[in-house]
Short mmCIF file of C-alpha atoms in Angstrom, two decimals:
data_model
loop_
_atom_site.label_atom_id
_atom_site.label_comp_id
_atom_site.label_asym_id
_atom_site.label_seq_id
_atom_site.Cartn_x
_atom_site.Cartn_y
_atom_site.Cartn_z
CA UNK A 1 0.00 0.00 0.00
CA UNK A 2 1.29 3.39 -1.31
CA UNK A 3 2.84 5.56 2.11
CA UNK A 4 0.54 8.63 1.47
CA UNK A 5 -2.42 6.30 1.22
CA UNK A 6 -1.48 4.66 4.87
CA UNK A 7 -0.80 8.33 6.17
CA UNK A 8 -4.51 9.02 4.88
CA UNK A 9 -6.14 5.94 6.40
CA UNK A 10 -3.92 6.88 9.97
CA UNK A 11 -5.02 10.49 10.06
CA UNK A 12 -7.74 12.04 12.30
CA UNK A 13 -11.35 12.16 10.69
CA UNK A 14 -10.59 16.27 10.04
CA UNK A 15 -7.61 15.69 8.40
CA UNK A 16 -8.70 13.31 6.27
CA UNK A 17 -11.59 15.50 5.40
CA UNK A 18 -9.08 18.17 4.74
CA UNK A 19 -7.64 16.37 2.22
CA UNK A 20 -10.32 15.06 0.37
CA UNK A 21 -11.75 18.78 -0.20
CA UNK A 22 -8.12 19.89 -1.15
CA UNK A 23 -7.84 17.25 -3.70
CA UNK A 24 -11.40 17.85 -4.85
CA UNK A 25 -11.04 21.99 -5.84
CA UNK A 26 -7.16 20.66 -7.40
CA UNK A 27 -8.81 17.94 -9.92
CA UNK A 28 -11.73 20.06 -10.80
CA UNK A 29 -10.04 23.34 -11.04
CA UNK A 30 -6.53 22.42 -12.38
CA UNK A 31 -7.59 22.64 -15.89
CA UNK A 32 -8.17 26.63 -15.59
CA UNK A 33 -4.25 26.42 -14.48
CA UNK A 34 -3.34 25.30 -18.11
CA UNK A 35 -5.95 27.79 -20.04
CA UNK A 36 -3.54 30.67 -17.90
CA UNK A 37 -0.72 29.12 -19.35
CA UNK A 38 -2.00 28.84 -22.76
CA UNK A 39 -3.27 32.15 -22.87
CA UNK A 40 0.35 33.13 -21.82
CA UNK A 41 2.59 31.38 -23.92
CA UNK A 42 0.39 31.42 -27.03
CA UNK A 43 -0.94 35.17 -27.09
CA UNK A 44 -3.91 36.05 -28.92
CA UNK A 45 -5.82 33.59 -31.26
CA UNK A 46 -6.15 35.15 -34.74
CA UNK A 47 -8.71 34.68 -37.80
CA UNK A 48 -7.13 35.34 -41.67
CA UNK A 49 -9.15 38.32 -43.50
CA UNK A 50 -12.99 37.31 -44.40
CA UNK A 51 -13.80 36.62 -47.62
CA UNK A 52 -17.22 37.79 -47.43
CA UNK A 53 -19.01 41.21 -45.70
CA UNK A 54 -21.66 39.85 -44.05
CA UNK A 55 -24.83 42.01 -42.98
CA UNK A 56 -24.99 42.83 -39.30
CA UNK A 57 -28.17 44.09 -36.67
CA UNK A 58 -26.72 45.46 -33.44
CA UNK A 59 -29.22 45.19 -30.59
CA UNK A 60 -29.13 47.11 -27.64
CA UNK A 61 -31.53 47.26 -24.77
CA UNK A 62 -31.51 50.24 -22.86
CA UNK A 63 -33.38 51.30 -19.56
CA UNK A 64 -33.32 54.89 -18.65
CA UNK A 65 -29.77 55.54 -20.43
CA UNK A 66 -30.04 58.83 -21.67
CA UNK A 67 -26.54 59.65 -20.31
CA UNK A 68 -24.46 56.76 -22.47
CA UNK A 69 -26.63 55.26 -25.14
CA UNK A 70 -25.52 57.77 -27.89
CA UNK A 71 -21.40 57.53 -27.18
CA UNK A 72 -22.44 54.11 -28.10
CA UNK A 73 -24.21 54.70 -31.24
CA UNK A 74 -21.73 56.51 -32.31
CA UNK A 75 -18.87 54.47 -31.32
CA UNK A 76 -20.80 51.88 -33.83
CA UNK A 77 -21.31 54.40 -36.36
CA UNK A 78 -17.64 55.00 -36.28
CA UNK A 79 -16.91 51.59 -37.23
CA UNK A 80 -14.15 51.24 -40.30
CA UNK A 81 -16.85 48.57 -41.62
CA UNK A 82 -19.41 49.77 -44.20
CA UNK A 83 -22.50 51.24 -42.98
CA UNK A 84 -24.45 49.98 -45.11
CA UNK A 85 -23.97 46.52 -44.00
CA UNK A 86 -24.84 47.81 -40.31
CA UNK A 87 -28.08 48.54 -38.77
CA UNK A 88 -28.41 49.94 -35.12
CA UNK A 89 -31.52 48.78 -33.07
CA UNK A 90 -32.62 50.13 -29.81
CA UNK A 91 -35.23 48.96 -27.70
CA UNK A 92 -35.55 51.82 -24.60
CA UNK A 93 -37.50 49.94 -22.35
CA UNK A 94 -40.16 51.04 -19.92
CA UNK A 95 -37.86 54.41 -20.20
CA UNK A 96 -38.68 57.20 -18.07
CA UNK A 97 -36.07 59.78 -19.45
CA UNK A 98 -34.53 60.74 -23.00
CA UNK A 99 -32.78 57.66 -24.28
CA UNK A 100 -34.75 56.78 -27.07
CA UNK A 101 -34.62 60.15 -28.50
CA UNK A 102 -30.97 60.16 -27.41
CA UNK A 103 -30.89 57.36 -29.68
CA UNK A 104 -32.44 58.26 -32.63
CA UNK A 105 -31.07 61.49 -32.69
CA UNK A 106 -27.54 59.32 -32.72
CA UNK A 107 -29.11 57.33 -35.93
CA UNK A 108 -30.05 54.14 -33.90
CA UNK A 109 -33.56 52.67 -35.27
CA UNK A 110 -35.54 52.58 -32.05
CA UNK A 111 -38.37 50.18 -30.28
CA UNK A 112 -40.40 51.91 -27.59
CA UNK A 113 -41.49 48.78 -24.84
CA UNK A 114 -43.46 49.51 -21.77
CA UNK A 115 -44.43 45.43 -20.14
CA UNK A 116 -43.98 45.88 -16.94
CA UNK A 117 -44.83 42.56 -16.03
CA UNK A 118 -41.86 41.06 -18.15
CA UNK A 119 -38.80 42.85 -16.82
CA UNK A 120 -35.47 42.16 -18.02
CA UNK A 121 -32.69 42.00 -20.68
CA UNK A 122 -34.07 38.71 -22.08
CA UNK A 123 -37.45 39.54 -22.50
CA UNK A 124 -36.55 42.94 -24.21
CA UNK A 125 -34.50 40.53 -26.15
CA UNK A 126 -37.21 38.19 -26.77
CA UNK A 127 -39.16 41.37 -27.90
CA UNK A 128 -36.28 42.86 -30.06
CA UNK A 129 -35.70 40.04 -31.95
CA UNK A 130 -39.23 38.68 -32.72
CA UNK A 131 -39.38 42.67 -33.92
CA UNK A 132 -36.95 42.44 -36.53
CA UNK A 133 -37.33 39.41 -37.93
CA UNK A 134 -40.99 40.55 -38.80
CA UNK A 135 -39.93 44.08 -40.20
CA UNK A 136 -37.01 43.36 -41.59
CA UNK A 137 -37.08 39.56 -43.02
CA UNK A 138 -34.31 37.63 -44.16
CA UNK A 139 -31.84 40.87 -43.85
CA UNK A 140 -29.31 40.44 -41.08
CA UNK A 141 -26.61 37.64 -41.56
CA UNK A 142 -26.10 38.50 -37.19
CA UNK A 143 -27.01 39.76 -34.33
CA UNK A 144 -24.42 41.69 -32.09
CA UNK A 145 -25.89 42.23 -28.43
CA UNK A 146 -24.47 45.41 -26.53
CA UNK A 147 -25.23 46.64 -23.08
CA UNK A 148 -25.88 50.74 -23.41
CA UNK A 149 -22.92 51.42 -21.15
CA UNK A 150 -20.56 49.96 -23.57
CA UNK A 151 -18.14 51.35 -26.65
CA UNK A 152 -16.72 49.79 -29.19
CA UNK A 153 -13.52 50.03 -30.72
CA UNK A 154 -13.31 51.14 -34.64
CA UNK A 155 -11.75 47.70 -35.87
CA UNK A 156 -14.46 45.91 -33.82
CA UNK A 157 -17.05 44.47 -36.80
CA UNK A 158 -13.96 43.94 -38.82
CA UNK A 159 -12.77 41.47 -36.18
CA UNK A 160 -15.80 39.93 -35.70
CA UNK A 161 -16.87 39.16 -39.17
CA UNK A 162 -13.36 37.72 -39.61
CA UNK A 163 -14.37 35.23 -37.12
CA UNK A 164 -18.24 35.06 -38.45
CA UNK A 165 -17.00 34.56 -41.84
CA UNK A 166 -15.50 31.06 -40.80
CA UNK A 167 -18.88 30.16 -40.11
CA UNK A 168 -19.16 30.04 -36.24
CA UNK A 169 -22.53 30.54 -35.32
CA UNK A 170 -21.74 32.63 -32.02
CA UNK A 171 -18.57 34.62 -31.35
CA UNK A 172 -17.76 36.38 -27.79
CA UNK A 173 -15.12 39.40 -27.79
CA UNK A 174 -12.95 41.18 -25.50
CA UNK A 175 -14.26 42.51 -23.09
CA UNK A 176 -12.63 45.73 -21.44
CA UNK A 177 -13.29 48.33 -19.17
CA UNK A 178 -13.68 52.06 -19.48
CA UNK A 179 -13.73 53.40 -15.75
CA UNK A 180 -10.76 51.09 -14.10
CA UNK A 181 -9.29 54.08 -11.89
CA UNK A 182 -13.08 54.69 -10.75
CA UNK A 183 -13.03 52.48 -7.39
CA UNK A 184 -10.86 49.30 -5.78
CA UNK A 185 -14.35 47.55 -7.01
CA UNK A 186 -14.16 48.93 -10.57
CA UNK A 187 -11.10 48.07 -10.65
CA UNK A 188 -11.63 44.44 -9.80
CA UNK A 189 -14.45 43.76 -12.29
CA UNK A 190 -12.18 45.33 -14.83
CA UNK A 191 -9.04 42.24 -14.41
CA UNK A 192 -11.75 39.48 -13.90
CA UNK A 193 -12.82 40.39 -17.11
CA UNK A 194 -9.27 40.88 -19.04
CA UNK A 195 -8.86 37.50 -17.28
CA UNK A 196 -11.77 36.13 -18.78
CA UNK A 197 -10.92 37.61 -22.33
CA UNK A 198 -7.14 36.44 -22.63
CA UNK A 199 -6.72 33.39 -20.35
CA UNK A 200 -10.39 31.65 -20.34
CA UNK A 201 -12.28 32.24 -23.46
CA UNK A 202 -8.65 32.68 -26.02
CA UNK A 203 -7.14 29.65 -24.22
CA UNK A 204 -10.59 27.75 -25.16
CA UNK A 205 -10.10 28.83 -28.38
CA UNK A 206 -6.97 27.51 -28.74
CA UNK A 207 -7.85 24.53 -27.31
CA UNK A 208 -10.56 23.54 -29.74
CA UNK A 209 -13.29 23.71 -26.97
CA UNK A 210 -16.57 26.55 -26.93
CA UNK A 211 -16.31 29.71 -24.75
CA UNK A 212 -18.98 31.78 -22.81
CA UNK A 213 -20.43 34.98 -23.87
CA UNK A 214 -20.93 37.02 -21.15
CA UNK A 215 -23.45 40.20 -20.55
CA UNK A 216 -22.67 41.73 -23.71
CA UNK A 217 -20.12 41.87 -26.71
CA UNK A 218 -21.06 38.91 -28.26
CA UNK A 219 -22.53 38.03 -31.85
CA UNK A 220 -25.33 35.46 -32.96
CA UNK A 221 -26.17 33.88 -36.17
CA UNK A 222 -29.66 35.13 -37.81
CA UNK A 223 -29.97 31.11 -37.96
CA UNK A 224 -30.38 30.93 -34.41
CA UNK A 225 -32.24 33.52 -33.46
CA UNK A 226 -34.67 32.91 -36.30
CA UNK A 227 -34.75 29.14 -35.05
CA UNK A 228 -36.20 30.39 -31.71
CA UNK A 229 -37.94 33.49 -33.26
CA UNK A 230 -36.92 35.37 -30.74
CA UNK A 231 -35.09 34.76 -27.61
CA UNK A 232 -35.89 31.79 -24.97
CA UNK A 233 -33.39 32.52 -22.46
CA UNK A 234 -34.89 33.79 -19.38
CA UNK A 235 -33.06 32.99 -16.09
CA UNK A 236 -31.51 36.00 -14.13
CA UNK A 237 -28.55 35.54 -16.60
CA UNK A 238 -29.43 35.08 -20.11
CA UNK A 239 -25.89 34.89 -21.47
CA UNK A 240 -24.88 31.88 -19.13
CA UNK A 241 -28.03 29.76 -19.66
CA UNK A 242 -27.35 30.48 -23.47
CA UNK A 243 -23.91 29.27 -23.03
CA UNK A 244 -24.07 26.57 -21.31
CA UNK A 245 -27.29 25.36 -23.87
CA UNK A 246 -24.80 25.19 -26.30
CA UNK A 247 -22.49 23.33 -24.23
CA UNK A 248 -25.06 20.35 -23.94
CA UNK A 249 -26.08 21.10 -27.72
CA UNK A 250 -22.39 21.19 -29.03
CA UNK A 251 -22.73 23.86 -30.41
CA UNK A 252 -19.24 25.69 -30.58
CA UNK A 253 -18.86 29.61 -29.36
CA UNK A 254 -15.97 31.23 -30.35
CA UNK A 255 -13.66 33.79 -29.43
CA UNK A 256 -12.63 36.68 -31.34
CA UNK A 257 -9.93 39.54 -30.24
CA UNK A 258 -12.48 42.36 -30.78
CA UNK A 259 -12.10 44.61 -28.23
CA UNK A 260 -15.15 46.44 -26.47
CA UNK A 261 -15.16 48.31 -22.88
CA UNK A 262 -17.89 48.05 -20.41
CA UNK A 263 -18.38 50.30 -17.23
CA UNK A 264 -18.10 48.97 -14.30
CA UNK A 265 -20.34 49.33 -10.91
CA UNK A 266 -17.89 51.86 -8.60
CA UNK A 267 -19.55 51.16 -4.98
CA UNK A 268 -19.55 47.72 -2.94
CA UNK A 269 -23.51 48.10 -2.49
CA UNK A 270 -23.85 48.15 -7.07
CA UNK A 271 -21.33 45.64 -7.09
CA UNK A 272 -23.43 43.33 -4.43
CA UNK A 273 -26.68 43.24 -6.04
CA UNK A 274 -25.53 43.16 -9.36
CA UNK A 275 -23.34 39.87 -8.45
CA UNK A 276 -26.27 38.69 -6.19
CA UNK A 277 -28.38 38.42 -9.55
CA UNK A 278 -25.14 36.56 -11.41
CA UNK A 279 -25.22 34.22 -8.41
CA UNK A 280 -28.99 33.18 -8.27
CA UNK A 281 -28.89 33.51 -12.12
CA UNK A 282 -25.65 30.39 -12.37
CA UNK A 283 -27.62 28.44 -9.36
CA UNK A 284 -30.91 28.44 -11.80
CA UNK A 285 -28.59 27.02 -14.89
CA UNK A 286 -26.74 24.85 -12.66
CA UNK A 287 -29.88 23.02 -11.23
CA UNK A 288 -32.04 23.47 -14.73
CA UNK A 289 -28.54 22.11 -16.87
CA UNK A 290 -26.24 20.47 -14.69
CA UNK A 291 -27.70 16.64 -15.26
CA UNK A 292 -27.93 17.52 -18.87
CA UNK A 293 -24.35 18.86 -18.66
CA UNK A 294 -23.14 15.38 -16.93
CA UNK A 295 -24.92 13.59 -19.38
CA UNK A 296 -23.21 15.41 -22.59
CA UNK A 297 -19.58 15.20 -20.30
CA UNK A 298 -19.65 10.84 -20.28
CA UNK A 299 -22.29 10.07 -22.96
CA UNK A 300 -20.48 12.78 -25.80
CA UNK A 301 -17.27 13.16 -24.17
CA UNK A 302 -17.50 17.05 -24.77
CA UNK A 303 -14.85 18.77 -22.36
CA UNK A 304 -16.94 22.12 -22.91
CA UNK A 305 -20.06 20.70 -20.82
CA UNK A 306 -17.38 19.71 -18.19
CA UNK A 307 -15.60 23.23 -18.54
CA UNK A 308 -19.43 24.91 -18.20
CA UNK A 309 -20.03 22.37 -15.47
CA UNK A 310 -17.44 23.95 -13.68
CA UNK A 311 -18.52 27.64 -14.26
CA UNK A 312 -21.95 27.24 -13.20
CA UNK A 313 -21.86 25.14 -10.46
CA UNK A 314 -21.02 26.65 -6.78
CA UNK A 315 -17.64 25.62 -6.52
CA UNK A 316 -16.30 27.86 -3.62
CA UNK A 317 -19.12 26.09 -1.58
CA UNK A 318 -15.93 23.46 -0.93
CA UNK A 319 -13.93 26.62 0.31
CA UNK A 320 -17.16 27.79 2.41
CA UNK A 321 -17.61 23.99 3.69
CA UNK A 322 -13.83 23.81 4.31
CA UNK A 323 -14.00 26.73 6.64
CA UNK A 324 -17.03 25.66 8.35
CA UNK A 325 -16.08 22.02 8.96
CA UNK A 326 -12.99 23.43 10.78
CA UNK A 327 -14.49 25.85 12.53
CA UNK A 328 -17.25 24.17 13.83
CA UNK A 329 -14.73 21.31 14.95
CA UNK A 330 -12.67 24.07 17.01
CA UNK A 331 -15.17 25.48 18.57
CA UNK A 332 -16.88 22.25 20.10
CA UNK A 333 -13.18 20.87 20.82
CA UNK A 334 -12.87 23.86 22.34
CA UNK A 335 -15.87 23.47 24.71
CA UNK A 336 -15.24 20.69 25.44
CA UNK A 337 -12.01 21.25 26.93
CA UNK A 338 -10.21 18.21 25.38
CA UNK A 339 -12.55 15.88 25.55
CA UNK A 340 -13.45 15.51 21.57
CA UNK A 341 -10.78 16.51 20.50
CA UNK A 342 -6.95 17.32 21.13
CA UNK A 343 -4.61 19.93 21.24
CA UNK A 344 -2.97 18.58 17.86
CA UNK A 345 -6.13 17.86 16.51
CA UNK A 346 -7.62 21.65 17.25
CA UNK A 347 -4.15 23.30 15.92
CA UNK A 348 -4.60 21.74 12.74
CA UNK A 349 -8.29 22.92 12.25
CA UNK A 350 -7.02 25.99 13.08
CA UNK A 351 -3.97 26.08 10.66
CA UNK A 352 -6.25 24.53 8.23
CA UNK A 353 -8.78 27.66 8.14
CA UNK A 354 -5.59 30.05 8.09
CA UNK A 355 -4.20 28.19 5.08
CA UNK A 356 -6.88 27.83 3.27
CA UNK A 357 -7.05 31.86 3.56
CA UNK A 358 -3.56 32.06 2.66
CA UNK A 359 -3.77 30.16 -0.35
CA UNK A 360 -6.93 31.79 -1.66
CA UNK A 361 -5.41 35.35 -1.29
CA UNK A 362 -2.15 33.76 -2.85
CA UNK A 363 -4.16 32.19 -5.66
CA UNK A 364 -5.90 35.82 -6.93
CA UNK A 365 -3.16 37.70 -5.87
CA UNK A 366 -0.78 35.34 -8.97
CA UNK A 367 -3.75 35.73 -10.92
CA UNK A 368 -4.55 39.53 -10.66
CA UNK A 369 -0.56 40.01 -11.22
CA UNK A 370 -0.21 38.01 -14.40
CA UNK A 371 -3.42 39.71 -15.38
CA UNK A 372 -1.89 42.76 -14.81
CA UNK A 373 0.96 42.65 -16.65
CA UNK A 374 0.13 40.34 -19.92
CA UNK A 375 -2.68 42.49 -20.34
CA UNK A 376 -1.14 45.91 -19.09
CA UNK A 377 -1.77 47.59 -22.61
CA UNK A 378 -5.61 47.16 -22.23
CA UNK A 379 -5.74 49.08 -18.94
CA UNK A 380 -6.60 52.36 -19.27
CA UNK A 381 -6.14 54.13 -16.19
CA UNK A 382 -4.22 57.78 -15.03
CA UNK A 383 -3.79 56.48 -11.46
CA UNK A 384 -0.94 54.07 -11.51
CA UNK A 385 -1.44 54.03 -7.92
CA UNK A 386 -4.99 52.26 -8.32
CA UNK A 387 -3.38 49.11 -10.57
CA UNK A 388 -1.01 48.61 -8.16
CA UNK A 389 -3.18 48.88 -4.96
CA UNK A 390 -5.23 47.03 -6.99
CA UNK A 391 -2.87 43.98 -6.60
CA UNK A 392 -3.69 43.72 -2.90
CA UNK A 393 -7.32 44.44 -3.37
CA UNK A 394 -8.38 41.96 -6.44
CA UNK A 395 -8.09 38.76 -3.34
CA UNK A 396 -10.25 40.72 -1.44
CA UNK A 397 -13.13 41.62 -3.69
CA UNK A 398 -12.96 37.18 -5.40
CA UNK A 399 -13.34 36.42 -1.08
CA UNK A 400 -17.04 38.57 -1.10
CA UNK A 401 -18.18 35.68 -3.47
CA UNK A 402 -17.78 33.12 -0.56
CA UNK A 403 -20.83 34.94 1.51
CA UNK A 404 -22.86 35.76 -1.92
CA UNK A 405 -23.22 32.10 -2.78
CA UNK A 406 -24.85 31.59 0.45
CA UNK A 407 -26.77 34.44 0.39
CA UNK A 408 -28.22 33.80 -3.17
CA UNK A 409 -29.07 30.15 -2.52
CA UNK A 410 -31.16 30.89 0.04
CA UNK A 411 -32.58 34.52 -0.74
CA UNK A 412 -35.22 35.97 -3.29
CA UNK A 413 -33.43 37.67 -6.32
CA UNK A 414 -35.31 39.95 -8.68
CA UNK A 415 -33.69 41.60 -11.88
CA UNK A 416 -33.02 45.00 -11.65
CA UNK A 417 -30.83 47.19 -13.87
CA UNK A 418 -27.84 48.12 -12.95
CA UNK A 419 -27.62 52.26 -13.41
CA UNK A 420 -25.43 53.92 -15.80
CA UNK A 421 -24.48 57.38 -15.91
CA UNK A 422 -20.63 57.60 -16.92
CA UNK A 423 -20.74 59.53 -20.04
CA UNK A 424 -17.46 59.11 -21.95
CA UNK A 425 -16.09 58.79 -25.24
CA UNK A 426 -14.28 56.04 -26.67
CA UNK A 427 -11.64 58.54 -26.68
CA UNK A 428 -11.94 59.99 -23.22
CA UNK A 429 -11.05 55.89 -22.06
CA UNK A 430 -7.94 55.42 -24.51
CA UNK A 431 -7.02 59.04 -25.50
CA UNK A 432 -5.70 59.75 -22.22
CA UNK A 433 -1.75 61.27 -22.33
CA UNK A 434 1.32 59.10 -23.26
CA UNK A 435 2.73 57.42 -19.49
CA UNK A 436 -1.07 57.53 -17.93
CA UNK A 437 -1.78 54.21 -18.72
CA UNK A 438 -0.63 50.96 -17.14
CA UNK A 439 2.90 49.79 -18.22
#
């Protein structure tokens, strides 16, 4: 018999629980490990010139975003992709202010909704969609979703039809962020996503695998959204359900370095109940998918429902039940006074909570650094000082997740938009002065 597995068998009951959980998050986790590296070594996936221009519908839904919706217009009207092959739609829903005249006066083509009763992006997708198709049959070749808070960078269609034209049926993009310097939280959000971008959804790429679209900057085939004549995605998040759908479908979403920028929420209470929605929103895939993702993973061998798998499903609950299985066995050794449990035993559950700390702050603190500095040409910020305190406070704003999967699983989450009111330019984010940025 193998020494470890004797040390295993000999070890206390919380040690060997220790170990399982520590193996457990290493097996199903390690994967991401290589994806960093790929993403590393390899650099950015490319796509040769299209042969074809293909005909493109950008959709936007907008609630009460008088304040951005036009830089974005614009930003797509400033596109070095002809115009003619590009029509803007806007749906301002349930709007209380000036966006959709914002947007027409922009040259969006704009949808006035007002069901209350159906709130939320998808069903102003649903709504969008089913729109077009009926007024404008047979037109669009794709559909590019965009939040109203984004901008778009001039080469982005280009890019994107480069990818389309090799006859992917959904692309996701790179996905930036245009107020980094705003807040610590900001600037959090900002490298999860350049994280995301270079060394989850590129590395998939390379790999062969699908990727994840994810709240916005992401294209779909006319073939599929005229399939479901509309949109049928309608958990809390509509981009993960749709993902992870094509997971179990095989149905293969690529990646494409087309870079857009997204603001980001600035204060702890934004961030908290816009991540509270994420959360109940991957806890409704996970238990409406996750047998049909286990079924795909062993009956079709597809390592993109086992990558999705992985996504969705809670997996710092092992951290959270890590911490509380220690805890709770240090406090009742504690009490009583030796009796269930000794000194050695109660050090270890103690060291094992600390290390487990450790190592998590260790883990994003690597992460946020390589982050940092592979991608250091896509952060656009004036206070240096914020990407390096930044550093120190990435760790601390991944921990806040631990609490909001409990919270979510057990609380009532409604969708509610997320407020916008960062006006900027594309070049007010990249334009600043030569040295400002990140180097």
């Amino acid at each position: 018999m193998p020494v470890f597995l004797v040390d295993f068998l000999h070890a206390t009951p919380i040690v060997q629980f220790n170990l399982i959980v520590m193996v457990l998050f290493t097996v199903f986790f390690a994967y991401q490990a290589v994806f960093f590296i790929i993403g590393a070594v390899r650099g950015e996936c490319q796509y040769p010139p299209a042969k074809t221009l293909h005909r493109y519908a950008y959709f936007i839904a907008a609630h009460n975003e008088e304040a951005v919706i036009a830089n974005l217009v614009r930003s797509i009207k400033q596109q070095d992709y002809p115009q003619e092959l590009i029509d803007v739609f806007v749906v301002a829903d349930a709007c209380t202010d000036d966006t959709a005249e914002k947007a027409r006066a922009a040259g969006a083509i704009v949808y006035e909704r007002n069901d209350l009763a159906r709130k939320g992006k998808s069903w102003v997708m649903d709504y969008g969609f089913e729109r077009i198709l009926r007024e404008y049959p047979g037109v669009h070749e794709g559909f590019f979703v965009f939040d109203a808070d984004n901008l778009i960078s001039p080469s982005y269609t280009r890019i994107m039809n480069d990818a389309f034209d090799q006859g992917y049926m959904a692309i996701t993009s790179y996905r930036n962020s245009k107020n980094f310097g705003s807040s610590w939280i900001s600037a959090a959000y900002a490298t999860a996503f350049l994280r995301e971008a270079r060394f989850l959804n590129n590395a998939r790429m390379m790999c062969g695998t699908s990727c994840a679209v994810s709240g916005s900057g992401y294209l779909i085939s006319a073939k599929i959204v005229e399939g479901m004549r509309g949109w049928q995605f309608h958990s809390l998040t509509e981009d993960i359900q749709f993902s992870t759908f094509c997971a179990v479908h095989g149905v293969r979403i690529a990646y494409a370095p087309a870079e857009f920028f997204d603001e980001q929420p600035v204060t702890f209470a934004a961030s908290w109940k816009q991540r509270m929605r994420w959360t109940k929103g991957f806890y409704q895939v996970f238990f409406t998918y996750g047998a049909q993702l286990i079924k795909s993973i062993f009956a079709f061998r597809r390592f993109s429902a086992y990558d999705m798998f992985m996504t969705v499903a809670p997996g710092n609950l092992l951290t959270l039940i890590s911490i509380l299985a220690n805890g709770a066995f240090l406090v009742v050794g504690l009490l009583s006074h030796g009796f269930l449990a000794t000194d050695a035993e109660l050090q270890s559950c103690f060291e094992s909570i600390i290390m487990t700390l450790l190592t998590l702050y260790q883990t994003y603190f690597v992460m946020g650094l390589l982050t940092t500095f592979f991608e250091r040409k896509h952060i656009h910020c004036q206070k240096r000082w914020r990407v390096v305190a930044n550093l120190f406070t990435f760790p601390l704003f991944m921990f806040t997740y631990i609490p909001l999967i409990v919270a979510a699983l057990f609380l009532k989450v409604d969708w509610v938009p997320t407020p916008h009111s960062l006006s900027l330019t594309l070049d007010d984010v990249v334009g600043e002065p030569s040295g400002s940025a990140a180097h």
